[in-house]
Each structure stands twice: as structure tokens, then as C-alpha cells.
N, CA, C and O atoms as a GROMACS GRO file, in nm:
protein
  356
    1PHE      N    1   0.253   0.687   0.452
    1PHE     CA    2   0.379   0.755   0.435
    1PHE      C    3   0.470   0.682   0.337
    1PHE      O    4   0.556   0.744   0.275
    2LEU      N    5   0.452   0.552   0.322
    2LEU     CA    6   0.534   0.477   0.226
    2LEU      C    7   0.509   0.524   0.083
    2LEU      O    8   0.604   0.549   0.008
    3ALA      N    9   0.383   0.536   0.046
    3ALA     CA   10   0.350   0.577  -0.090
    3ALA      C   11   0.407   0.715  -0.121
    3ALA      O   12   0.461   0.737  -0.229
    4LYS      N   13   0.395   0.807  -0.027
    4LYS     CA   14   0.450   0.943  -0.049
    4LYS      C   15   0.602   0.939  -0.059
    4LYS      O   16   0.661   1.009  -0.142
    5ALA      N   17   0.666   0.859   0.026
    5ALA     CA   18   0.812   0.850   0.021
    5ALA      C   19   0.859   0.788  -0.110
    5ALA      O   20   0.965   0.823  -0.161
    6MET      N   21   0.781   0.696  -0.163
    6MET     CA   22   0.819   0.629  -0.287
    6MET      C   23   0.793   0.715  -0.410
    6MET      O   24   0.868   0.706  -0.508
    7THR      N   25   0.690   0.798  -0.407
    7THR     CA   26   0.652   0.875  -0.526
    7THR      C   27   0.679   1.023  -0.512
    7THR      O   28   0.675   1.094  -0.612
    8GLY      N   29   0.707   1.071  -0.394
    8GLY     CA   30   0.723   1.212  -0.367
    8GLY      C   31   0.592   1.287  -0.372
    8GLY      O   32   0.604   1.397  -0.426
    9ASN      N   33   0.483   1.263  -0.335
    9ASN     CA   34   0.354   1.334  -0.341
    9ASN      C   35   0.281   1.313  -0.473
    9ASN      O   36   0.175   1.372  -0.493
   10ASN      N   37   0.333   1.232  -0.562
   10ASN     CA   38   0.267   1.206  -0.690
   10ASN      C   39   0.203   1.068  -0.690
   10ASN      O   40   0.220   0.991  -0.785
   11VAL      N   41   0.131   1.036  -0.585
   11VAL     CA   42   0.066   0.906  -0.573
   11VAL      C   43  -0.053   0.904  -0.669
   11VAL      O   44  -0.143   0.987  -0.658
   12PRO      N   45  -0.055   0.810  -0.763
   12PRO     CA   46  -0.165   0.806  -0.860
   12PRO      C   47  -0.298   0.768  -0.796
   12PRO      O   48  -0.302   0.687  -0.704
   13VAL      N   49  -0.406   0.826  -0.845
   13VAL     CA   50  -0.539   0.798  -0.790
   13VAL      C   51  -0.601   0.673  -0.851
   13VAL      O   52  -0.701   0.623  -0.801
   14SER      N   53  -0.543   0.621  -0.959
   14SER     CA   54  -0.598   0.501  -1.020
   14SER      C   55  -0.486   0.413  -1.071
   14SER      O   56  -0.373   0.458  -1.090
   15GLY      N   57  -0.519   0.287  -1.092
   15GLY     CA   58  -0.420   0.192  -1.141
   15GLY      C   59  -0.472   0.051  -1.128
   15GLY      O   60  -0.592   0.028  -1.117
   16THR      N   61  -0.380  -0.043  -1.130
   16THR     CA   62  -0.415  -0.184  -1.120
   16THR      C   63  -0.331  -0.250  -1.012
   16THR      O   64  -0.209  -0.230  -1.006
   17VAL      N   65  -0.396  -0.327  -0.928
   17VAL     CA   66  -0.327  -0.410  -0.829
   17VAL      C   67  -0.317  -0.549  -0.890
   17VAL      O   68  -0.420  -0.613  -0.911
   18PRO      N   69  -0.196  -0.597  -0.920
   18PRO     CA   70  -0.181  -0.726  -0.985
   18PRO      C   71  -0.256  -0.838  -0.911
   18PRO      O   72  -0.243  -0.854  -0.789
   19GLY      N   73  -0.333  -0.912  -0.985
   19GLY     CA   74  -0.407  -1.023  -0.929
   19GLY      C   75  -0.533  -0.984  -0.853
   19GLY      O   76  -0.607  -1.072  -0.808
   20MET      N   77  -0.558  -0.854  -0.838
   20MET     CA   78  -0.675  -0.810  -0.762
   20MET      C   79  -0.770  -0.724  -0.844
   20MET      O   80  -0.891  -0.728  -0.821
   21GLY      N   81  -0.719  -0.647  -0.936
   21GLY     CA   82  -0.805  -0.565  -1.021
   21GLY      C   83  -0.767  -0.419  -1.023
   21GLY      O   84  -0.664  -0.378  -0.969
   22ASP      N   85  -0.853  -0.342  -1.088
   22ASP     CA   86  -0.831  -0.198  -1.104
   22ASP      C   87  -0.891  -0.121  -0.988
   22ASP      O   88  -0.987  -0.165  -0.924
   23TYR      N   89  -0.833  -0.004  -0.962
   23TYR     CA   90  -0.887   0.086  -0.860
   23TYR      C   91  -0.890   0.227  -0.916
   23TYR      O   92  -0.812   0.263  -1.005
   24ASN      N   93  -0.982   0.306  -0.862
   24ASN     CA   94  -0.992   0.447  -0.899
   24ASN      C   95  -1.045   0.521  -0.776
   24ASN      O   96  -1.164   0.513  -0.745
   25CYS      N   97  -0.958   0.590  -0.708
   25CYS     CA   98  -0.990   0.653  -0.579
   25CYS      C   99  -1.050   0.792  -0.595
   25CYS      O  100  -0.990   0.892  -0.556
   26VAL      N  101  -1.170   0.795  -0.652
   26VAL     CA  102  -1.248   0.918  -0.666
   26VAL      C  103  -1.393   0.883  -0.636
   26VAL      O  104  -1.430   0.766  -0.633
   27ALA      N  105  -1.474   0.985  -0.612
   27ALA     CA  106  -1.617   0.961  -0.588
   27ALA      C  107  -1.674   0.882  -0.705
   27ALA      O  108  -1.656   0.920  -0.821
   28GLY      N  109  -1.743   0.774  -0.675
   28GLY     CA  110  -1.799   0.688  -0.779
   28GLY      C  111  -1.698   0.590  -0.837
   28GLY      O  112  -1.731   0.516  -0.930
   29GLY      N  113  -1.576   0.588  -0.782
   29GLY     CA  114  -1.470   0.501  -0.832
   29GLY      C  115  -1.479   0.360  -0.775
   29GLY      O  116  -1.583   0.320  -0.724
   30THR      N  117  -1.369   0.288  -0.785
   30THR     CA  118  -1.365   0.149  -0.740
   30THR      C  119  -1.246   0.125  -0.648
   30THR      O  120  -1.146   0.196  -0.653
   31SER      N  121  -1.261   0.023  -0.565
   31SER     CA  122  -1.156  -0.018  -0.473
   31SER      C  123  -1.145  -0.170  -0.479
   31SER      O  124  -1.246  -0.238  -0.495
   32VAL      N  125  -1.025  -0.222  -0.465
   32VAL     CA  126  -1.009  -0.367  -0.461
   32VAL      C  127  -1.024  -0.421  -0.320
   32VAL      O  128  -1.030  -0.542  -0.300
   33PHE      N  129  -1.029  -0.332  -0.222
   33PHE     CA  130  -1.045  -0.372  -0.082
   33PHE      C  131  -1.184  -0.336  -0.032
   33PHE      O  132  -1.227  -0.221  -0.047
   34GLY      N  133  -1.254  -0.432   0.025
   34GLY     CA  134  -1.390  -0.410   0.072
   34GLY      C  135  -1.403  -0.308   0.184
   34GLY      O  136  -1.510  -0.249   0.202
   35ASP      N  137  -1.296  -0.285   0.259
   35ASP     CA  138  -1.302  -0.192   0.372
   35ASP      C  139  -1.231  -0.060   0.345
   35ASP      O  140  -1.205   0.017   0.438
   36VAL      N  141  -1.200  -0.032   0.218
   36VAL     CA  142  -1.138   0.096   0.179
   36VAL      C  143  -1.223   0.156   0.067
   36VAL      O  144  -1.204   0.122  -0.050
   37PRO      N  145  -1.318   0.245   0.102
   37PRO     CA  146  -1.400   0.306  -0.002
   37PRO      C  147  -1.316   0.399  -0.091
   37PRO      O  148  -1.215   0.453  -0.047
   38PRO      N  149  -1.359   0.417  -0.216
   38PRO     CA  150  -1.284   0.502  -0.309
   38PRO      C  151  -1.268   0.646  -0.261
   38PRO      O  152  -1.176   0.716  -0.304
   39THR      N  153  -1.356   0.692  -0.173
   39THR     CA  154  -1.347   0.830  -0.123
   39THR      C  155  -1.264   0.843   0.004
   39THR      O  156  -1.248   0.953   0.056
   40ASP      N  157  -1.210   0.733   0.055
   40ASP     CA  158  -1.126   0.736   0.174
   40ASP      C  159  -0.999   0.816   0.143
   40ASP      O  160  -0.939   0.794   0.038
   41PRO      N  161  -0.957   0.907   0.231
   41PRO     CA  162  -0.836   0.986   0.204
   41PRO      C  163  -0.710   0.901   0.183
   41PRO      O  164  -0.617   0.945   0.116
   42GLY      N  165  -0.707   0.781   0.238
   42GLY     CA  166  -0.591   0.694   0.222
   42GLY      C  167  -0.602   0.597   0.105
   42GLY      O  168  -0.510   0.519   0.082
   43CYS      N  169  -0.712   0.602   0.032
   43CYS     CA  170  -0.738   0.506  -0.075
   43CYS      C  171  -0.623   0.496  -0.175
   43CYS      O  172  -0.574   0.386  -0.202
   44LYS      N  173  -0.580   0.608  -0.230
   44LYS     CA  174  -0.476   0.601  -0.333
   44LYS      C  175  -0.343   0.551  -0.276
   44LYS      O  176  -0.267   0.483  -0.346
   45HIS      N  177  -0.314   0.584  -0.151
   45HIS     CA  178  -0.190   0.540  -0.088
   45HIS      C  179  -0.192   0.389  -0.064
   45HIS      O  180  -0.094   0.319  -0.092
   46ILE      N  181  -0.304   0.341  -0.012
   46ILE     CA  182  -0.319   0.198   0.016
   46ILE      C  183  -0.310   0.118  -0.114
   46ILE      O  184  -0.239   0.018  -0.121
   47HIS      N  185  -0.380   0.163  -0.215
   47HIS     CA  186  -0.379   0.090  -0.342
   47HIS      C  187  -0.243   0.098  -0.410
   47HIS      O  188  -0.201   0.003  -0.476
   48TYR      N  189  -0.174   0.209  -0.396
   48TYR     CA  190  -0.042   0.220  -0.458
   48TYR      C  191   0.054   0.118  -0.398
   48TYR      O  192   0.125   0.050  -0.473
   49ILE      N  193   0.058   0.106  -0.266
   49ILE     CA  194   0.152   0.009  -0.208
   49ILE      C  195   0.108  -0.135  -0.238
   49ILE      O  196   0.191  -0.225  -0.244
   50ALA      N  197  -0.021  -0.155  -0.257
   50ALA     CA  198  -0.067  -0.287  -0.300
   50ALA      C  199  -0.027  -0.312  -0.446
   50ALA      O  200   0.014  -0.423  -0.480
   51ALA      N  201  -0.038  -0.210  -0.530
   51ALA     CA  202   0.000  -0.223  -0.671
   51ALA      C  203   0.150  -0.251  -0.685
   51ALA      O  204   0.192  -0.317  -0.780
   52GLN      N  205   0.229  -0.201  -0.592
   52GLN     CA  206   0.373  -0.224  -0.593
   52GLN      C  207   0.410  -0.357  -0.527
   52GLN      O  208   0.528  -0.389  -0.512
   53GLN      N  209   0.309  -0.432  -0.487
   53GLN     CA  210   0.323  -0.563  -0.423
   53GLN      C  211   0.399  -0.558  -0.291
   53GLN      O  212   0.475  -0.649  -0.256
   54ILE      N  213   0.378  -0.448  -0.219
   54ILE     CA  214   0.434  -0.433  -0.086
   54ILE      C  215   0.341  -0.496   0.016
   54ILE      O  216   0.385  -0.546   0.119
   55THR      N  217   0.212  -0.494  -0.013
   55THR     CA  218   0.111  -0.556   0.073
   55THR      C  219   0.000  -0.614  -0.013
   55THR      O  220  -0.022  -0.572  -0.127
   56SER      N  221  -0.070  -0.710   0.043
   56SER     CA  222  -0.188  -0.764  -0.024
   56SER      C  223  -0.309  -0.752   0.066
   56SER      O  224  -0.414  -0.811   0.040
   57GLY      N  225  -0.294  -0.676   0.173
   57GLY     CA  226  -0.404  -0.658   0.268
   57GLY      C  227  -0.398  -0.761   0.378
   57GLY      O  228  -0.298  -0.830   0.397
   58CYS      N  229  -0.508  -0.770   0.451
   58CYS     CA  230  -0.511  -0.860   0.568
   58CYS      C  231  -0.590  -0.987   0.542
   58CYS      O  232  -0.604  -1.071   0.631
   59GLY      N  233  -0.640  -1.002   0.421
   59GLY     CA  234  -0.713  -1.124   0.384
   59GLY      C  235  -0.861  -1.101   0.368
   59GLY      O  236  -0.915  -1.001   0.416
   60GLY      N  237  -0.925  -1.192   0.301
   60GLY     CA  238  -1.068  -1.184   0.282
   60GLY      C  239  -1.114  -1.065   0.199
   60GLY      O  240  -1.228  -1.022   0.211
   61GLY      N  241  -1.025  -1.012   0.115
   61GLY     CA  242  -1.060  -0.896   0.033
   61GLY      C  243  -1.057  -0.763   0.107
   61GLY      O  244  -1.106  -0.662   0.057
   62ASN      N  245  -0.997  -0.764   0.226
   62ASN     CA  246  -0.988  -0.642   0.307
   62ASN      C  247  -0.843  -0.598   0.324
   62ASN      O  248  -0.750  -0.676   0.304
   63TYR      N  249  -0.828  -0.473   0.362
   63TYR     CA  250  -0.697  -0.416   0.393
   63TYR      C  251  -0.678  -0.398   0.544
   63TYR      O  252  -0.565  -0.403   0.592
   64CYS      N  253  -0.785  -0.378   0.616
   64CYS     CA  254  -0.782  -0.355   0.762
   64CYS      C  255  -0.702  -0.230   0.799
   64CYS      O  256  -0.605  -0.238   0.874
   65PRO      N  257  -0.742  -0.113   0.746
   65PRO     CA  258  -0.664   0.009   0.768
   65PRO      C  259  -0.659   0.057   0.912
   65PRO      O  260  -0.571   0.138   0.946
   66THR      N  261  -0.748   0.012   0.998
   66THR     CA  262  -0.745   0.059   1.137
   66THR      C  263  -0.672  -0.037   1.230
   66THR      O  264  -0.660  -0.010   1.350
   67THR      N  265  -0.624  -0.148   1.177
   67THR     CA  266  -0.550  -0.244   1.259
   67THR      C  267  -0.405  -0.198   1.273
   67THR      O  268  -0.339  -0.174   1.172
   68PRO      N  269  -0.356  -0.185   1.395
   68PRO     CA  270  -0.217  -0.143   1.413
   68PRO      C  271  -0.119  -0.245   1.354
   68PRO      O  272  -0.143  -0.365   1.356
   69LEU      N  273  -0.008  -0.195   1.301
   69LEU     CA  274   0.098  -0.281   1.248
   69LEU      C  275   0.197  -0.314   1.358
   69LEU      O  276   0.225  -0.233   1.446
   70THR      N  277   0.250  -0.435   1.352
   70THR     CA  278   0.357  -0.472   1.444
   70THR      C  279   0.490  -0.426   1.384
   70THR      O  280   0.496  -0.389   1.266
   71ARG      N  281   0.594  -0.430   1.462
   71ARG     CA  282   0.726  -0.391   1.411
   71ARG      C  283   0.770  -0.482   1.298
   71ARG      O  284   0.825  -0.435   1.199
   72ASP      N  285   0.747  -0.612   1.313
   72ASP     CA  286   0.791  -0.703   1.209
   72ASP      C  287   0.712  -0.682   1.079
   72ASP      O  288   0.768  -0.698   0.971
   73GLN      N  289   0.585  -0.648   1.088
   73GLN     CA  290   0.507  -0.618   0.968
   73GLN      C  291   0.559  -0.492   0.900
   73GLN      O  292   0.572  -0.489   0.777
   74MET      N  293   0.588  -0.389   0.978
   74MET     CA  294   0.642  -0.265   0.920
   74MET      C  295   0.780  -0.289   0.860
   74MET      O  296   0.814  -0.228   0.759
   75ALA      N  297   0.858  -0.376   0.921
   75ALA     CA  298   0.990  -0.408   0.866
   75ALA      C  299   0.977  -0.469   0.727
   75ALA      O  300   1.057  -0.439   0.638
   76VAL      N  301   0.878  -0.554   0.707
   76VAL     CA  302   0.854  -0.613   0.575
   76VAL      C  303   0.814  -0.504   0.476
   76VAL      O  304   0.864  -0.501   0.364
   77PHE      N  305   0.723  -0.415   0.517
   77PHE     CA  306   0.682  -0.305   0.429
   77PHE      C  307   0.802  -0.221   0.387
   77PHE      O  308   0.820  -0.194   0.268
   78LEU      N  309   0.885  -0.182   0.482
   78LEU     CA  310   1.001  -0.097   0.452
   78LEU      C  311   1.102  -0.169   0.362
   78LEU      O  312   1.157  -0.109   0.270
   79THR      N  313   1.124  -0.296   0.390
   79THR     CA  314   1.218  -0.374   0.310
   79THR      C  315   1.172  -0.385   0.166
   79THR      O  316   1.252  -0.368   0.074
   80LYS      N  317   1.043  -0.413   0.146
   80LYS     CA  318   0.991  -0.424   0.011
   80LYS      C  319   0.986  -0.290  -0.060
   80LYS      O  320   1.018  -0.280  -0.179
   81ALA      N  321   0.946  -0.185   0.012
   81ALA     CA  322   0.932  -0.053  -0.050
   81ALA      C  323   1.065   0.005  -0.095
   81ALA      O  324   1.072   0.068  -0.201
   82PHE      N  325   1.170  -0.014  -0.015
   82PHE     CA  326   1.296   0.050  -0.044
   82PHE      C  327   1.408  -0.048  -0.080
   82PHE      O  328   1.526  -0.011  -0.086
   83HIS      N  329   1.370  -0.175  -0.103
   83HIS     CA  330   1.464  -0.278  -0.148
   83HIS      C  331   1.584  -0.294  -0.056
   83HIS      O  332   1.697  -0.308  -0.102
   84PHE      N  333   1.557  -0.291   0.073
   84PHE     CA  334   1.664  -0.311   0.170
   84PHE      C  335   1.711  -0.456   0.169
   84PHE      O  336   1.633  -0.548   0.143
   85THR      N  337   1.838  -0.476   0.197
   85THR     CA  338   1.891  -0.612   0.217
   85THR      C  339   1.972  -0.613   0.345
   85THR      O  340   2.038  -0.516   0.380
   86LEU      N  341   1.964  -0.724   0.414
   86LEU     CA  342   2.037  -0.735   0.540
   86LEU      C  343   2.186  -0.756   0.512
   86LEU      O  344   2.271  -0.694   0.576
   87TYR      N  345   2.215  -0.841   0.419
   87TYR     CA  346   2.355  -0.868   0.384
   87TYR      C  347   2.372  -0.847   0.236
   87TYR      O  348   2.324  -0.927   0.155
   88GLY      N  349   2.440  -0.742   0.200
   88GLY     CA  350   2.460  -0.710   0.059
   88GLY      C  351   2.602  -0.740   0.016
   88GLY      O  352   2.689  -0.767   0.099
   89PRO      N  353   2.625  -0.734  -0.113
   89PRO     CA  354   2.761  -0.759  -0.165
   89PRO      C  355   2.860  -0.654  -0.121
   89PRO      O  356   2.978  -0.661  -0.157
   0.00000   0.00000   0.00000
């Protein structure tokens, strides 16, 4: 939902994740995460938020898409995605 909220339904199917490589979320494409195949319905969303440096996955070259997020992890995602600040000017 973060990728859709950030792009409005125009989530790109390909791009580059800084420091990790290129991705192309189509049949026969590529993924920078070992546990997210290019044909996964969430592939472009996962890679988009990684490309925006909101997440780098769970380590070891994986994203761990089936692992539940904690509240504090989601708070970091939301803060990075929407540039929230706790104390602003």
C-alpha cells in the first residue's frame, strides 16, 4: 500500500534499487531479492519502496514478504515514505 500511496497506482515495473541492482517485475525478469520472484504480484511494489530507500529487506538478499511487520517497523516505513517529522519547525 505504500508504493500505491506514493505513486497513485503508477508503480513502475522496472528500475534500480541503489546498491542492490536492477529489477524488472515481468515474466523472465529479474529481482534483487531472492525470495521475491519477478512474477510475484507484489514484486513491483516491494522493489519500488526499496528503490526509494524505504527498506532494504530483511537481510541475506531477502525481503521476507510473509513476515509480519511490527508497529515500530511500520512507523519507520511510514516516516520514510511520507517524510514525517516528530518535531518540525
